[in-house]
Every structure is written in structure tokens, then in C-alpha cells.
């Protein structure tokens, strides 16, 4: 498993990374945790001339609270997201999701931002990021810009990033006090999701006051299950009511048939798993 | 024995070889480097069936570090044809099997060119510069249509895709009645068609070969299970003198039958090294393993079973189509035949017929994979016994009891003509029922059904036996196999009293070094740590038939025991001379010869020293304390066991979760319980993998779509339940040790136990089969009686496997 030759650049700041990318143009790939890029290079599915490694850009790591937002640096590992007390407190759904990613080795190397930019529709972290209405902070040659998660995921393995841009951090509104659950359905422990459902709810007096639901692998991008969210609002937090609302889970989705599942089965799973995810999140 | 030391036989010793194996401190083939060594990379066909119209290597030849680029045409005259040692019928059709395709490729993954370069990276880079033009031929993928007249042909020169048809008929053999009659007269008939999906052995260490041609004798290092067979076959297929080849199998990391092969790459590396006159090493990538190392299973099984209403089976008819893939490798055609004698399993059937047709397709060749033919047979009959039980509304254990060989009936000659020496199915089953809590689980199952729970409980039974300890040479001869089944060992007691045991079996993860040390330490009366086991080098261990078919202990271990006994016999003569007494006056115990009725005696190490100095040996005794022995078994060994599996099926999603798994195996006398336990655990994992997870899938062009471990679902500990294992111990009477094989037991027994449990959980929905692997989607469809909209033709989706078609290469990728 030997990749094609490439030039390796290891910047220590975001500015250096951006200028390296600008210089390399379309021929460059960014290396974050390497959990997707390295297999792809080794199998020669891609042969970039330049690899820009963000491993040394320490400013991209870490979680902080800032201006009423929870901010996760793009190079924060899944393991750190999973363990971070701020994440637990303000965006529990992300912690719940991160713990389902692959295995401990991958979670210690793979990064939150890397997974989002890789934009694999079967990747788990995009759905909660979308459901929690995150903002992505991008740095490029002409400065920084902010893109909402709903506009960030464009297509299979494709995001709104320009070739010379780097994802710096992801900002989340505070979901303090919400409860959450990520329901992942896969064939073996280290496999990608056949379907995944990210659900966060705020329950007030036995009823669902607010709900966020995101779907993994139900289209070429993560899908926010708005119809489910609507149907849940004000409903009693009971398994029956939730199951009823979960029937809307296929609205706005466009799943495909692949080796893991056919379309009809995926649609069925989305409904069943949405019911389970919300029920678990609501703790009923 | 008078010794107070704990006997080695039966002791759960930790394996002495593990420290170096698990820390990677050992020398795997790929770790080796020789002066002036070139690295070999192999270019493989991306298409399944095509004529090669041109191969342009000019650019690759000019690349940095490249020493040679060789195509099939370049070596057509030298490369010979890969050996097939098992012509199952006189009229078997066997195509030429060149190690490298010359003008036609017959499966995706077949070698079409190779590069030798100074570094592995340069060799790999040069592959991309080779330009091959293919003229597509029709692919032949489905074994059933391939067997039909009018199908496109894999090998046009053969005129058919059918390689051979092998039959066994109990009426003709005189071992039983006429199966057609039994079926015609049957009170109950059960007919089913099962599919044994194609599996990939997926051993941990990739295959690797290093050939050193720089002395007169060419040394071949290979990650192989079969160094001895490889040496002989290289000599025969390449016309090289056998005594000019030395084969070394260093520590080898797994095989499961997948390294029971003479591979194209072993021959190609040999040819390249000879051509260049320098050492050449080839190590495969995981993707190469998946497409080019041989696959396993892949059969369509049609069964018809005749029975009386009381559950007594009166006849079984089996018709198999076995997918050979594109070529006949070392023992490819014989794999289904190994199962052909086992479909009747532990039962007393009156009549039996087995018809197997071997068929070529344009896919990777199949060959031995853990159990080799016997898992397929056991699966089919154990599924049928559960189906019969359902048909008769009887308990599946009761149906088995009605039919199995009673403990008092051994030795018993079966309807397939094998004589089972020993067994106690009552004891193993009784113990398994008890550990499992069979009755309580049945009660829970009834309650869940009654409540229409989302999660339904299913209970699966598998009572298995297998023929292993391959094999009596005369039986192999009667099956037209190209070699014998004996094994060889030598014992050398060194002048200092330490012991070297040379064995012809070739361990690749099983723990032979530990077990053999235990075997010999007890008998010679030396400490466990004083025994060294030597193996895997044709120069050190000159004779052997290697390791496969759960043969090492019952055949190779017996050779070691015989050699040990001869050493002691010789030592007795010397000791008697030393002690000036008659041999009959000596008793040998715990490594010491004592003169009966006195306190005089001498230890084995003093005898060894005396033999070494040779100053005063009895007349006619040669000055060493060595002996060797070759053991050819008179019969197979027949381990058996009862496996019980409870699964929970989520009827909303089709997901299967194994709730409990109990197995009680009878492998005869046990040398090291810890090793046996490990073998059972690993075997269960692989058998469960077939039931629930693994499947080699090809698309309509014949491309393997499960060519990475991201797509080919090998389960890990996280996906498997806790196993409850126990043993009963019925000594084999066919060998002095009383041992039976254990290497394949778990794999053979577990697959039907799990699938039976899955079907049992959802039978009340009208389900009578779920095709393997029982994926959630298949189970879900079975429950709903819904057919798949499209089982093949996958589109781009998520995950690594989709990247090639999903346009990853053109997308932005990773973090920017």
C-alpha cells in the first residue's frame, strides 16, 4: 500500500496553510487526522501532488466557550470531543455521536473538522452538526468567512470550501440542558453507518418543547428532518407520539441503494431509528 | 509416573511462542532483507474476462530504480502451469493455469505483468506506467447459469464450463440403500436449496515471498502453510531439481487454508529472481489478498431428505454446484468432495447420494478455507434437520436423537462408507442443554411469540462431526489425491540433555511449539523449557506434509510420540549397558532409568552424554540419541460437538444479536486446554462471520466490490458474544494419544447453529430460510416476505467502498 509520490508541507499556522494551498492550487489535499485520506492515498484512489498537513497547526485544536457559542477547533480529535466537559454540557449530541465513530484508535487520530470536510454521507458527525445549526468558520486567501452548516454540505464528498480554504472551527449555539442521542445502525462495530439518526430534545412538563433531528446516509449530504421536528413540537414525550412523528423521517431525503441497504429498507430504517433516537433522547 | 511434577499433558500452558509473535519481535517474511534485493510488484487485471491485445512496458522500463518489467509473453516458455494435485475424476477438465496471464485474463486480479525495482515504492510507481489493452470477453459469474449448455465459456478450449462431476451413491457402494426409492416412499419429504456464499480467508499476515538465487541451491522464503508441498511442486511445475530448492516458512501469521497453496506469486518471484540473479521479494497489499488469494466456499446446494413421520430419516440426496472460479488451484476440485462424505454427519441414514458438479466462472479461484467442504456439508444437513423438525412439529434436538449413532454403536460405518471410531453425542448434547438452559429459553421464546414482541427469540441447534486428521494415505489414494497423508518427526536428545523435536507440520499460529513441547517433555521426562521444536524449513525438517485439515496433532503429534518412544527404547539399551543390568530390569519414569528393586539408576541426560561421547556403547548402537518416525493414520479422526445458539431478532430492523452461545466439543484427549479453547473461539468467530457478516460480492462486470476490509465485514470482538465452551472427552481409538482435531470444529459447527436460530426466531412469520449472510436487510425482507428491489447493482453511497465510483478522486476531499 504505497501512495504515489507527493510533496509534503507542514505549516504551523493557518496563514501558512492557506498560502501553501493557494500556491499548490487544485493539486493539493489537506491532511487532518488522516483516517480517510491516508487509505485513499495508499489505495491510489487519489494522487495529489501536494499534501498539506495541519497536524502542526496547534491553534486548530481545542474546545472553548466564546460569545455565547460553543467553539470546536477543526483539528480536535473525536476522542477529545467525546470527553470534553463543555461539549457534554452544551452540545451533548456531539459527544454522543463522537463516541460511536469507528474504534478507539480512529477516535484518537481522526478529527472533528476532518470528518466534516471529508463529507462522507455515511460519516456520523455531519448530521448532528447540521441538526444543531452550526456555523463553519473558513479561512482563505482573502480572509475568513462563515458558512452555515445547511450550506456547507454540498454533495457526496463535497463541501462549500474553496480549494485554498481551511476549516478553522465550528461554532454551535448553546443547547444547554437538552438531552440527546445518536442512534447508529451499522453491520459491524467499525463499519460506516447504514443509517444514523441524531436527535436532541428539550422536554418541558412531559412535552417536547424543542427538537432537532439530523439523518446520516439518507442522501448525498446529511439531512435535517424538519418535518419530524415540526411534528414533535408540543407533543407529549411518549413512545407512541414520538413514533407517530418519526414517520415523517423520510421527507426530504434521497437515499440510494448500495451494498449496505436498498432504498426502501433505508427509508424504513430512518423511520424506526428516528423513533428510537428521539425516544432515547427524551428518556422515555 | 512417580514424579510429583504436574504432568504436561492436559496442562493449560501459555504459548511459549506468543511473546515474539504478539509483540512483532519475530521475523516475518516481509521483515527480511538480503543484500542486493529487488522488490517485486505485480500488475493485475482490472477486468474479469478479456483478451490481452497489447502490453506496453516501455515507459515503466525507463522509470527510476526499475530493473526489469516482465509480461506473460516474456515468461510463457518458463512459467509452466500451476499445479492441481487433486484430479477428482479421470475425465476432469483442467485448463492451463499460467502464473501470469499470457493472452487471456480469466478473473479480475489475475497477474498480467510484474516489475522488479530497487525499492518497493519504485516498483509500485512503475506499475502505473504499464499500459495494457484488453478486448472484453463475456463474463461468467453465476455458477448455475455457467453450468447450463449455451453459457458463455470461461475456457473456450474446454468446450464447457463443467470441470467434473463426482458422485457417491450408497446403493452402488454397498453402504446403504437406494435414495430414489427412499424419496419415493417417504412419508415426509423436505427439499431446500442453500447457498454457500463465497468467503475470503482474510488471514492477518499478507502473503510474502523472498527468493534468494545467489547460491547453487535456491532458497524460497514464503508465508506459506505448506513449505514441503511448495518445494516439491515448484520442482515439478518448473522443472527445477528438487534438491536445488530449499523452502523456508518463517513464522507465518495465519492461513485458515488460505496459505495452503502454490501461488502464482511464489512462482513469479522465483522466476524473477532467477532471471535477475539477485534476491527478489514480493509482499502483497491487503487489496491484492482480497482479489488474488484464493477464496472459499461458493456452492449451490440442492437437498432432498426423506423421512418417516416419527422423525427417522430414510434418505438424503445432495446435488451440488461448486464454483471453482477461473482455475483449478492446488486442491480446488477436491474441496467439495471432502464434504461429500460428511452430509450424513452423525446420523444413521439408510440411503445417500451425493452428486457434485465443479464449474468454472470468471472469478478468483476457490480452494481450501477453514473446514474445506465440511462446513458446507454440515451447514446443509443441520439446516435440513431443523427444517424436518419444523415440518414434523418436533423439537430439533429430538429429531437428532432419533437419528444419531448411539454411543454403544461405535465403531460405526456410515452410509458414506466412513468408520467413525468413537463418539458420545448423548453426553455432549446433554451437557450443552444444561449449560444453555434449553428449556427455559424455549419457554421465553413462546412468551415472546405470544406477546408479539418486537424482539423475537430464536434457538439454533447444530450437532456436528467432521472427518479430520488428514489423512490415511490409502484413502487419499482412493480419492485420486496426488499425495499421501502421513507425517514425520525426529527427536534429538543433545549431549547436554536438551531436546530438539523436528516436525513436518508447519504451524502458522496454532501453538504447535508449545503443544509439541508438552507432548515430548512428559514422555522423555525433561522440563517443558528444555524442548525446542524445529519446523518450517525443508533443510531442517526434511520430510513433512504440513498443516491443514486439523491434522497436526493426530498425525504429526503421533509421529512425534513414535519418535520419542524409539529414543527411549534406544536409551534403555545404553542405560542397561551403563548400569550393567538387563534392559528388562529397567523401569523408566520421569526421565530416569532405575534398576528395579534397587536405588541404582541413571538419568536421560547422562545417557545422552554417554551416547555422545560414545566411549562405551553397547554393540551395534550408533553414537547418538536420536530417532525418527513417520506416522500414517489408519483412519480419520472424528471430533464432534453440540452447539446451541440463542439469537434475538429485532423484527423492526431485522438486526440479529447473539444472546448466548454454548458449545460442548469432544476433541478427544486434550494436550493443552488453553490452546483448544483458543481454537474453538477463533473457529466460532469465523463460522459466525459466515452466518451473519462476510460475503465476497461481485458486480455485473465481475469486479469484486468487497475488496477492502471496509467492505468485507470481518467481525471483531465487539461484534461477537461471550462464548460458553465446555468439553466432553471421548478418546479417539484410532490413535495412541486418543486425540482428535480441533482446528476446524468451531467454524464447522457454528454457522448452521446461528442460521438455524435466526430462522427459528422468525419462522412464525412464514420464514423457512434466510440466505447467508443473514444481514439485517435480508432478515427484514424475509419477515415481510418482500423481495429485494435490487440485491446487486449498488450505486454510490457512503463509506470507503463507494469512493471509487462515488467520485472521491474528483472531489475536494479531507480537511481544507
PDB file of C-alpha atoms in Angstrom, chain B residues 333-564:
ATOM      1  CA  UNK B 333     -11.623 -29.687  -7.170  1.00  0.00           C
ATOM      2  CA  UNK B 334     -11.428 -31.860  -4.057  1.00  0.00           C
ATOM      3  CA  UNK B 335     -12.813 -29.347  -1.568  1.00  0.00           C
ATOM      4  CA  UNK B 336     -16.492 -30.177  -2.160  1.00  0.00           C
ATOM      5  CA  UNK B 337     -15.568 -33.872  -2.185  1.00  0.00           C
ATOM      6  CA  UNK B 338     -14.239 -33.563   1.382  1.00  0.00           C
ATOM      7  CA  UNK B 339     -17.784 -32.573   2.246  1.00  0.00           C
ATOM      8  CA  UNK B 340     -19.263 -35.317   0.114  1.00  0.00           C
ATOM      9  CA  UNK B 341     -18.591 -37.925   2.771  1.00  0.00           C
ATOM     10  CA  UNK B 342     -19.977 -35.792   5.588  1.00  0.00           C
ATOM     11  CA  UNK B 343     -23.546 -34.805   4.660  1.00  0.00           C
ATOM     12  CA  UNK B 344     -24.854 -37.712   6.692  1.00  0.00           C
ATOM     13  CA  UNK B 345     -22.925 -36.281   9.661  1.00  0.00           C
ATOM     14  CA  UNK B 346     -23.649 -38.038  12.969  1.00  0.00           C
ATOM     15  CA  UNK B 347     -26.732 -39.785  11.647  1.00  0.00           C
ATOM     16  CA  UNK B 348     -27.735 -43.274  10.619  1.00  0.00           C
ATOM     17  CA  UNK B 349     -29.314 -42.654   7.240  1.00  0.00           C
ATOM     18  CA  UNK B 350     -30.421 -45.633   5.186  1.00  0.00           C
ATOM     19  CA  UNK B 351     -29.566 -44.187   1.815  1.00  0.00           C
ATOM     20  CA  UNK B 352     -27.454 -41.352   0.492  1.00  0.00           C
ATOM     21  CA  UNK B 353     -26.413 -39.960  -2.832  1.00  0.00           C
ATOM     22  CA  UNK B 354     -24.044 -37.076  -3.471  1.00  0.00           C
ATOM     23  CA  UNK B 355     -23.510 -35.537  -6.865  1.00  0.00           C
ATOM     24  CA  UNK B 356     -21.155 -32.632  -7.242  1.00  0.00           C
ATOM     25  CA  UNK B 357     -20.516 -30.721 -10.427  1.00  0.00           C
ATOM     26  CA  UNK B 358     -17.496 -28.447 -10.431  1.00  0.00           C
ATOM     27  CA  UNK B 359     -17.998 -25.366 -12.580  1.00  0.00           C
ATOM     28  CA  UNK B 360     -15.686 -22.667 -13.914  1.00  0.00           C
ATOM     29  CA  UNK B 361     -16.557 -18.973 -13.638  1.00  0.00           C
ATOM     30  CA  UNK B 362     -14.542 -15.834 -14.317  1.00  0.00           C
ATOM     31  CA  UNK B 363     -13.846 -15.228 -10.659  1.00  0.00           C
ATOM     32  CA  UNK B 364     -10.904 -15.707  -8.300  1.00  0.00           C
ATOM     33  CA  UNK B 365     -10.203 -19.434  -7.875  1.00  0.00           C
ATOM     34  CA  UNK B 366     -11.618 -21.090  -4.786  1.00  0.00           C
ATOM     35  CA  UNK B 367      -9.778 -23.601  -2.623  1.00  0.00           C
ATOM     36  CA  UNK B 368      -9.394 -24.671   0.996  1.00  0.00           C
ATOM     37  CA  UNK B 369     -10.837 -22.422   3.655  1.00  0.00           C
ATOM     38  CA  UNK B 370     -11.163 -23.467   7.305  1.00  0.00           C
ATOM     39  CA  UNK B 371     -13.140 -26.682   7.206  1.00  0.00           C
ATOM     40  CA  UNK B 372     -12.881 -27.083   3.438  1.00  0.00           C
ATOM     41  CA  UNK B 373     -16.056 -28.788   2.255  1.00  0.00           C
ATOM     42  CA  UNK B 374     -17.099 -29.977   5.687  1.00  0.00           C
ATOM     43  CA  UNK B 375     -18.637 -26.684   6.877  1.00  0.00           C
ATOM     44  CA  UNK B 376     -20.720 -26.636   3.711  1.00  0.00           C
ATOM     45  CA  UNK B 377     -21.919 -30.195   4.309  1.00  0.00           C
ATOM     46  CA  UNK B 378     -22.597 -29.651   7.991  1.00  0.00           C
ATOM     47  CA  UNK B 379     -24.477 -26.457   7.305  1.00  0.00           C
ATOM     48  CA  UNK B 380     -26.731 -28.163   4.801  1.00  0.00           C
ATOM     49  CA  UNK B 381     -27.605 -31.205   6.896  1.00  0.00           C
ATOM     50  CA  UNK B 382     -28.035 -29.258  10.126  1.00  0.00           C
ATOM     51  CA  UNK B 383     -30.340 -26.797   8.383  1.00  0.00           C
ATOM     52  CA  UNK B 384     -32.269 -29.761   6.951  1.00  0.00           C
ATOM     53  CA  UNK B 385     -32.637 -31.417  10.359  1.00  0.00           C
ATOM     54  CA  UNK B 386     -34.139 -28.199  11.741  1.00  0.00           C
ATOM     55  CA  UNK B 387     -36.426 -27.946   8.721  1.00  0.00           C
ATOM     56  CA  UNK B 388     -37.530 -31.542   9.240  1.00  0.00           C
ATOM     57  CA  UNK B 389     -38.221 -30.788  12.897  1.00  0.00           C
ATOM     58  CA  UNK B 390     -40.334 -27.790  11.883  1.00  0.00           C
ATOM     59  CA  UNK B 391     -42.169 -29.857   9.286  1.00  0.00           C
ATOM     60  CA  UNK B 392     -42.979 -32.516  11.883  1.00  0.00           C
ATOM     61  CA  UNK B 393     -43.512 -30.025  14.700  1.00  0.00           C
ATOM     62  CA  UNK B 394     -40.893 -31.850  16.738  1.00  0.00           C
ATOM     63  CA  UNK B 395     -38.128 -30.473  18.894  1.00  0.00           C
ATOM     64  CA  UNK B 396     -34.970 -30.203  16.767  1.00  0.00           C
ATOM     65  CA  UNK B 397     -32.922 -31.957  19.439  1.00  0.00           C
ATOM     66  CA  UNK B 398     -35.402 -34.808  19.476  1.00  0.00           C
ATOM     67  CA  UNK B 399     -35.163 -35.223  15.697  1.00  0.00           C
ATOM     68  CA  UNK B 400     -31.436 -35.522  16.068  1.00  0.00           C
ATOM     69  CA  UNK B 401     -31.711 -38.048  18.887  1.00  0.00           C
ATOM     70  CA  UNK B 402     -33.926 -40.218  16.714  1.00  0.00           C
ATOM     71  CA  UNK B 403     -31.253 -40.356  14.059  1.00  0.00           C
ATOM     72  CA  UNK B 404     -27.846 -40.157  15.612  1.00  0.00           C
ATOM     73  CA  UNK B 405     -25.444 -43.023  16.227  1.00  0.00           C
ATOM     74  CA  UNK B 406     -25.866 -44.198  19.802  1.00  0.00           C
ATOM     75  CA  UNK B 407     -22.794 -44.252  21.993  1.00  0.00           C
ATOM     76  CA  UNK B 408     -22.984 -48.038  22.189  1.00  0.00           C
ATOM     77  CA  UNK B 409     -22.836 -48.380  18.411  1.00  0.00           C
ATOM     78  CA  UNK B 410     -19.223 -47.290  17.873  1.00  0.00           C
ATOM     79  CA  UNK B 411     -17.264 -48.102  15.835  1.00  0.00           C
ATOM     80  CA  UNK B 412     -19.910 -47.341  13.248  1.00  0.00           C
ATOM     81  CA  UNK B 413     -19.648 -47.447   9.469  1.00  0.00           C
ATOM     82  CA  UNK B 414     -21.764 -44.724   7.928  1.00  0.00           C
ATOM     83  CA  UNK B 415     -23.836 -44.670   4.779  1.00  0.00           C
ATOM     84  CA  UNK B 416     -20.948 -42.735   3.187  1.00  0.00           C
ATOM     85  CA  UNK B 417     -18.587 -45.600   3.991  1.00  0.00           C
ATOM     86  CA  UNK B 418     -16.529 -43.949   6.735  1.00  0.00           C
ATOM     87  CA  UNK B 419     -15.956 -45.743  10.011  1.00  0.00           C
ATOM     88  CA  UNK B 420     -16.374 -43.443  12.989  1.00  0.00           C
ATOM     89  CA  UNK B 421     -14.152 -44.834  15.720  1.00  0.00           C
ATOM     90  CA  UNK B 422     -15.707 -43.143  18.719  1.00  0.00           C
ATOM     91  CA  UNK B 423     -18.118 -40.544  19.961  1.00  0.00           C
ATOM     92  CA  UNK B 424     -20.702 -39.755  22.577  1.00  0.00           C
ATOM     93  CA  UNK B 425     -23.326 -37.462  21.154  1.00  0.00           C
ATOM     94  CA  UNK B 426     -25.611 -38.037  24.144  1.00  0.00           C
ATOM     95  CA  UNK B 427     -23.061 -36.720  26.603  1.00  0.00           C
ATOM     96  CA  UNK B 428     -22.101 -33.612  24.616  1.00  0.00           C
ATOM     97  CA  UNK B 429     -25.716 -32.747  23.900  1.00  0.00           C
ATOM     98  CA  UNK B 430     -26.815 -33.293  27.466  1.00  0.00           C
ATOM     99  CA  UNK B 431     -24.100 -31.040  28.801  1.00  0.00           C
ATOM    100  CA  UNK B 432     -24.837 -28.342  26.209  1.00  0.00           C
ATOM    101  CA  UNK B 433     -28.563 -28.362  27.023  1.00  0.00           C
ATOM    102  CA  UNK B 434     -27.774 -27.932  30.673  1.00  0.00           C
ATOM    103  CA  UNK B 435     -25.317 -25.049  30.192  1.00  0.00           C
ATOM    104  CA  UNK B 436     -27.645 -23.347  27.737  1.00  0.00           C
ATOM    105  CA  UNK B 437     -30.799 -23.578  29.789  1.00  0.00           C
ATOM    106  CA  UNK B 438     -32.546 -25.012  26.767  1.00  0.00           C
ATOM    107  CA  UNK B 439     -35.978 -25.457  28.310  1.00  0.00           C
ATOM    108  CA  UNK B 440     -36.080 -22.002  29.905  1.00  0.00           C
ATOM    109  CA  UNK B 441     -35.112 -20.365  26.620  1.00  0.00           C
ATOM    110  CA  UNK B 442     -37.838 -22.293  24.776  1.00  0.00           C
ATOM    111  CA  UNK B 443     -40.318 -21.008  27.336  1.00  0.00           C
ATOM    112  CA  UNK B 444     -39.142 -17.439  26.887  1.00  0.00           C
ATOM    113  CA  UNK B 445     -39.404 -17.871  23.134  1.00  0.00           C
ATOM    114  CA  UNK B 446     -43.032 -18.954  23.495  1.00  0.00           C
ATOM    115  CA  UNK B 447     -43.828 -15.977  25.707  1.00  0.00           C
ATOM    116  CA  UNK B 448     -42.274 -13.522  23.275  1.00  0.00           C
ATOM    117  CA  UNK B 449     -44.192 -15.019  20.380  1.00  0.00           C
ATOM    118  CA  UNK B 450     -47.396 -14.841  22.301  1.00  0.00           C
ATOM    119  CA  UNK B 451     -46.834 -11.198  23.192  1.00  0.00           C
ATOM    120  CA  UNK B 452     -45.773 -10.410  19.605  1.00  0.00           C
ATOM    121  CA  UNK B 453     -42.648  -8.745  20.976  1.00  0.00           C
ATOM    122  CA  UNK B 454     -40.639  -6.586  18.622  1.00  0.00           C
ATOM    123  CA  UNK B 455     -37.634  -8.663  19.644  1.00  0.00           C
ATOM    124  CA  UNK B 456     -38.159 -12.357  18.962  1.00  0.00           C
ATOM    125  CA  UNK B 457     -36.013 -15.150  20.308  1.00  0.00           C
ATOM    126  CA  UNK B 458     -34.671 -17.975  18.173  1.00  0.00           C
ATOM    127  CA  UNK B 459     -32.815 -21.113  19.177  1.00  0.00           C
ATOM    128  CA  UNK B 460     -30.494 -22.894  16.800  1.00  0.00           C
ATOM    129  CA  UNK B 461     -29.034 -26.349  17.119  1.00  0.00           C
ATOM    130  CA  UNK B 462     -26.001 -27.814  15.438  1.00  0.00           C
ATOM    131  CA  UNK B 463     -24.704 -31.246  16.242  1.00  0.00           C
ATOM    132  CA  UNK B 464     -21.678 -31.778  14.104  1.00  0.00           C
ATOM    133  CA  UNK B 465     -18.899 -34.156  13.372  1.00  0.00           C
ATOM    134  CA  UNK B 466     -16.158 -33.930  10.824  1.00  0.00           C
ATOM    135  CA  UNK B 467     -13.536 -36.126   9.300  1.00  0.00           C
ATOM    136  CA  UNK B 468     -10.179 -34.599  10.025  1.00  0.00           C
ATOM    137  CA  UNK B 469      -6.656 -35.596  10.801  1.00  0.00           C
ATOM    138  CA  UNK B 470      -5.935 -35.688   7.072  1.00  0.00           C
ATOM    139  CA  UNK B 471      -5.332 -38.375   6.243  1.00  0.00           C
ATOM    140  CA  UNK B 472      -4.838 -42.111   5.725  1.00  0.00           C
ATOM    141  CA  UNK B 473      -2.703 -42.236   2.579  1.00  0.00           C
ATOM    142  CA  UNK B 474      -4.614 -45.158   1.108  1.00  0.00           C
ATOM    143  CA  UNK B 475      -7.921 -43.240   1.455  1.00  0.00           C
ATOM    144  CA  UNK B 476      -6.379 -40.224  -0.245  1.00  0.00           C
ATOM    145  CA  UNK B 477      -5.252 -42.578  -2.972  1.00  0.00           C
ATOM    146  CA  UNK B 478      -8.765 -43.903  -3.418  1.00  0.00           C
ATOM    147  CA  UNK B 479      -9.956 -40.292  -3.794  1.00  0.00           C
ATOM    148  CA  UNK B 480      -7.322 -39.674  -6.513  1.00  0.00           C
ATOM    149  CA  UNK B 481      -5.416 -37.185  -4.350  1.00  0.00           C
ATOM    150  CA  UNK B 482      -1.871 -36.618  -5.557  1.00  0.00           C
ATOM    151  CA  UNK B 483      -0.027 -37.262  -2.302  1.00  0.00           C
ATOM    152  CA  UNK B 484      -0.123 -39.154   0.968  1.00  0.00           C
ATOM    153  CA  UNK B 485      -1.320 -38.053   4.366  1.00  0.00           C
ATOM    154  CA  UNK B 486       1.464 -39.275   6.644  1.00  0.00           C
ATOM    155  CA  UNK B 487       3.595 -37.113   8.894  1.00  0.00           C
ATOM    156  CA  UNK B 488       7.176 -37.211  10.050  1.00  0.00           C
ATOM    157  CA  UNK B 489       9.091 -36.319  13.209  1.00  0.00           C
ATOM    158  CA  UNK B 490      12.563 -36.613  14.595  1.00  0.00           C
ATOM    159  CA  UNK B 491      13.733 -36.386  18.190  1.00  0.00           C
ATOM    160  CA  UNK B 492      17.293 -35.458  19.022  1.00  0.00           C
ATOM    161  CA  UNK B 493      18.481 -35.610  22.617  1.00  0.00           C
ATOM    162  CA  UNK B 494      21.507 -33.321  22.705  1.00  0.00           C
ATOM    163  CA  UNK B 495      24.669 -34.105  24.736  1.00  0.00           C
ATOM    164  CA  UNK B 496      23.516 -31.730  27.479  1.00  0.00           C
ATOM    165  CA  UNK B 497      20.144 -33.419  27.778  1.00  0.00           C
ATOM    166  CA  UNK B 498      18.178 -30.755  25.951  1.00  0.00           C
ATOM    167  CA  UNK B 499      15.763 -31.990  23.319  1.00  0.00           C
ATOM    168  CA  UNK B 500      15.135 -30.965  19.742  1.00  0.00           C
ATOM    169  CA  UNK B 501      11.924 -32.098  18.138  1.00  0.00           C
ATOM    170  CA  UNK B 502      11.810 -31.769  14.380  1.00  0.00           C
ATOM    171  CA  UNK B 503       8.311 -31.872  12.968  1.00  0.00           C
ATOM    172  CA  UNK B 504       6.990 -31.933   9.435  1.00  0.00           C
ATOM    173  CA  UNK B 505       3.887 -29.955  10.277  1.00  0.00           C
ATOM    174  CA  UNK B 506       4.087 -26.239   9.679  1.00  0.00           C
ATOM    175  CA  UNK B 507       2.487 -24.080  12.365  1.00  0.00           C
ATOM    176  CA  UNK B 508       1.137 -20.680  11.397  1.00  0.00           C
ATOM    177  CA  UNK B 509      -0.453 -19.527  14.618  1.00  0.00           C
ATOM    178  CA  UNK B 510      -1.814 -22.700  16.202  1.00  0.00           C
ATOM    179  CA  UNK B 511       0.677 -23.074  19.031  1.00  0.00           C
ATOM    180  CA  UNK B 512       2.390 -26.265  17.945  1.00  0.00           C
ATOM    181  CA  UNK B 513       5.679 -25.324  19.550  1.00  0.00           C
ATOM    182  CA  UNK B 514       4.042 -25.258  22.957  1.00  0.00           C
ATOM    183  CA  UNK B 515       1.859 -28.327  22.474  1.00  0.00           C
ATOM    184  CA  UNK B 516       4.659 -30.427  20.983  1.00  0.00           C
ATOM    185  CA  UNK B 517       6.967 -29.445  23.835  1.00  0.00           C
ATOM    186  CA  UNK B 518       4.322 -30.632  26.292  1.00  0.00           C
ATOM    187  CA  UNK B 519       3.864 -33.898  24.409  1.00  0.00           C
ATOM    188  CA  UNK B 520       7.530 -34.742  24.467  1.00  0.00           C
ATOM    189  CA  UNK B 521       8.525 -33.316  27.858  1.00  0.00           C
ATOM    190  CA  UNK B 522       6.264 -35.764  29.666  1.00  0.00           C
ATOM    191  CA  UNK B 523       7.369 -38.780  27.708  1.00  0.00           C
ATOM    192  CA  UNK B 524      11.102 -38.161  27.888  1.00  0.00           C
ATOM    193  CA  UNK B 525      10.914 -36.710  31.347  1.00  0.00           C
ATOM    194  CA  UNK B 526      12.600 -33.394  30.683  1.00  0.00           C
ATOM    195  CA  UNK B 527      11.310 -29.952  31.647  1.00  0.00           C
ATOM    196  CA  UNK B 528       8.984 -28.222  29.192  1.00  0.00           C
ATOM    197  CA  UNK B 529      11.522 -25.464  28.604  1.00  0.00           C
ATOM    198  CA  UNK B 530      14.201 -27.987  27.651  1.00  0.00           C
ATOM    199  CA  UNK B 531      12.372 -28.850  24.428  1.00  0.00           C
ATOM    200  CA  UNK B 532      12.830 -26.891  21.219  1.00  0.00           C
ATOM    201  CA  UNK B 533      10.510 -27.539  18.300  1.00  0.00           C
ATOM    202  CA  UNK B 534      12.001 -27.095  14.834  1.00  0.00           C
ATOM    203  CA  UNK B 535       9.831 -26.779  11.763  1.00  0.00           C
ATOM    204  CA  UNK B 536       9.081 -24.955   8.565  1.00  0.00           C
ATOM    205  CA  UNK B 537      12.388 -25.325   6.744  1.00  0.00           C
ATOM    206  CA  UNK B 538      12.855 -28.132   4.240  1.00  0.00           C
ATOM    207  CA  UNK B 539      16.519 -28.277   5.203  1.00  0.00           C
ATOM    208  CA  UNK B 540      15.867 -28.619   8.933  1.00  0.00           C
ATOM    209  CA  UNK B 541      12.679 -30.598   8.685  1.00  0.00           C
ATOM    210  CA  UNK B 542      13.270 -32.589   5.529  1.00  0.00           C
ATOM    211  CA  UNK B 543      10.045 -34.557   5.432  1.00  0.00           C
ATOM    212  CA  UNK B 544       6.533 -33.417   6.096  1.00  0.00           C
ATOM    213  CA  UNK B 545       3.088 -32.874   4.713  1.00  0.00           C
ATOM    214  CA  UNK B 546       2.490 -29.576   6.554  1.00  0.00           C
ATOM    215  CA  UNK B 547      -0.513 -28.169   8.384  1.00  0.00           C
ATOM    216  CA  UNK B 548      -4.164 -28.184   7.332  1.00  0.00           C
ATOM    217  CA  UNK B 549      -7.293 -30.243   7.895  1.00  0.00           C
ATOM    218  CA  UNK B 550      -6.847 -30.430  11.689  1.00  0.00           C
ATOM    219  CA  UNK B 551      -4.094 -32.969  11.105  1.00  0.00           C
ATOM    220  CA  UNK B 552      -1.140 -31.676  13.054  1.00  0.00           C
ATOM    221  CA  UNK B 553      -1.733 -33.330  16.412  1.00  0.00           C
ATOM    222  CA  UNK B 554      -3.481 -36.534  15.397  1.00  0.00           C
ATOM    223  CA  UNK B 555      -0.967 -37.258  12.637  1.00  0.00           C
ATOM    224  CA  UNK B 556       2.115 -35.099  13.315  1.00  0.00           C
ATOM    225  CA  UNK B 557       1.818 -35.435  17.084  1.00  0.00           C
ATOM    226  CA  UNK B 558       1.625 -39.189  16.706  1.00  0.00           C
ATOM    227  CA  UNK B 559       4.828 -39.163  14.644  1.00  0.00           C
ATOM    228  CA  UNK B 560       6.489 -37.211  17.454  1.00  0.00           C
ATOM    229  CA  UNK B 561       5.258 -39.719  20.014  1.00  0.00           C
ATOM    230  CA  UNK B 562       6.566 -42.652  17.963  1.00  0.00           C
ATOM    231  CA  UNK B 563       9.952 -40.998  17.551  1.00  0.00           C
ATOM    232  CA  UNK B 564      10.061 -40.326  21.287  1.00  0.00           C
TER     233      UNK B 564
END
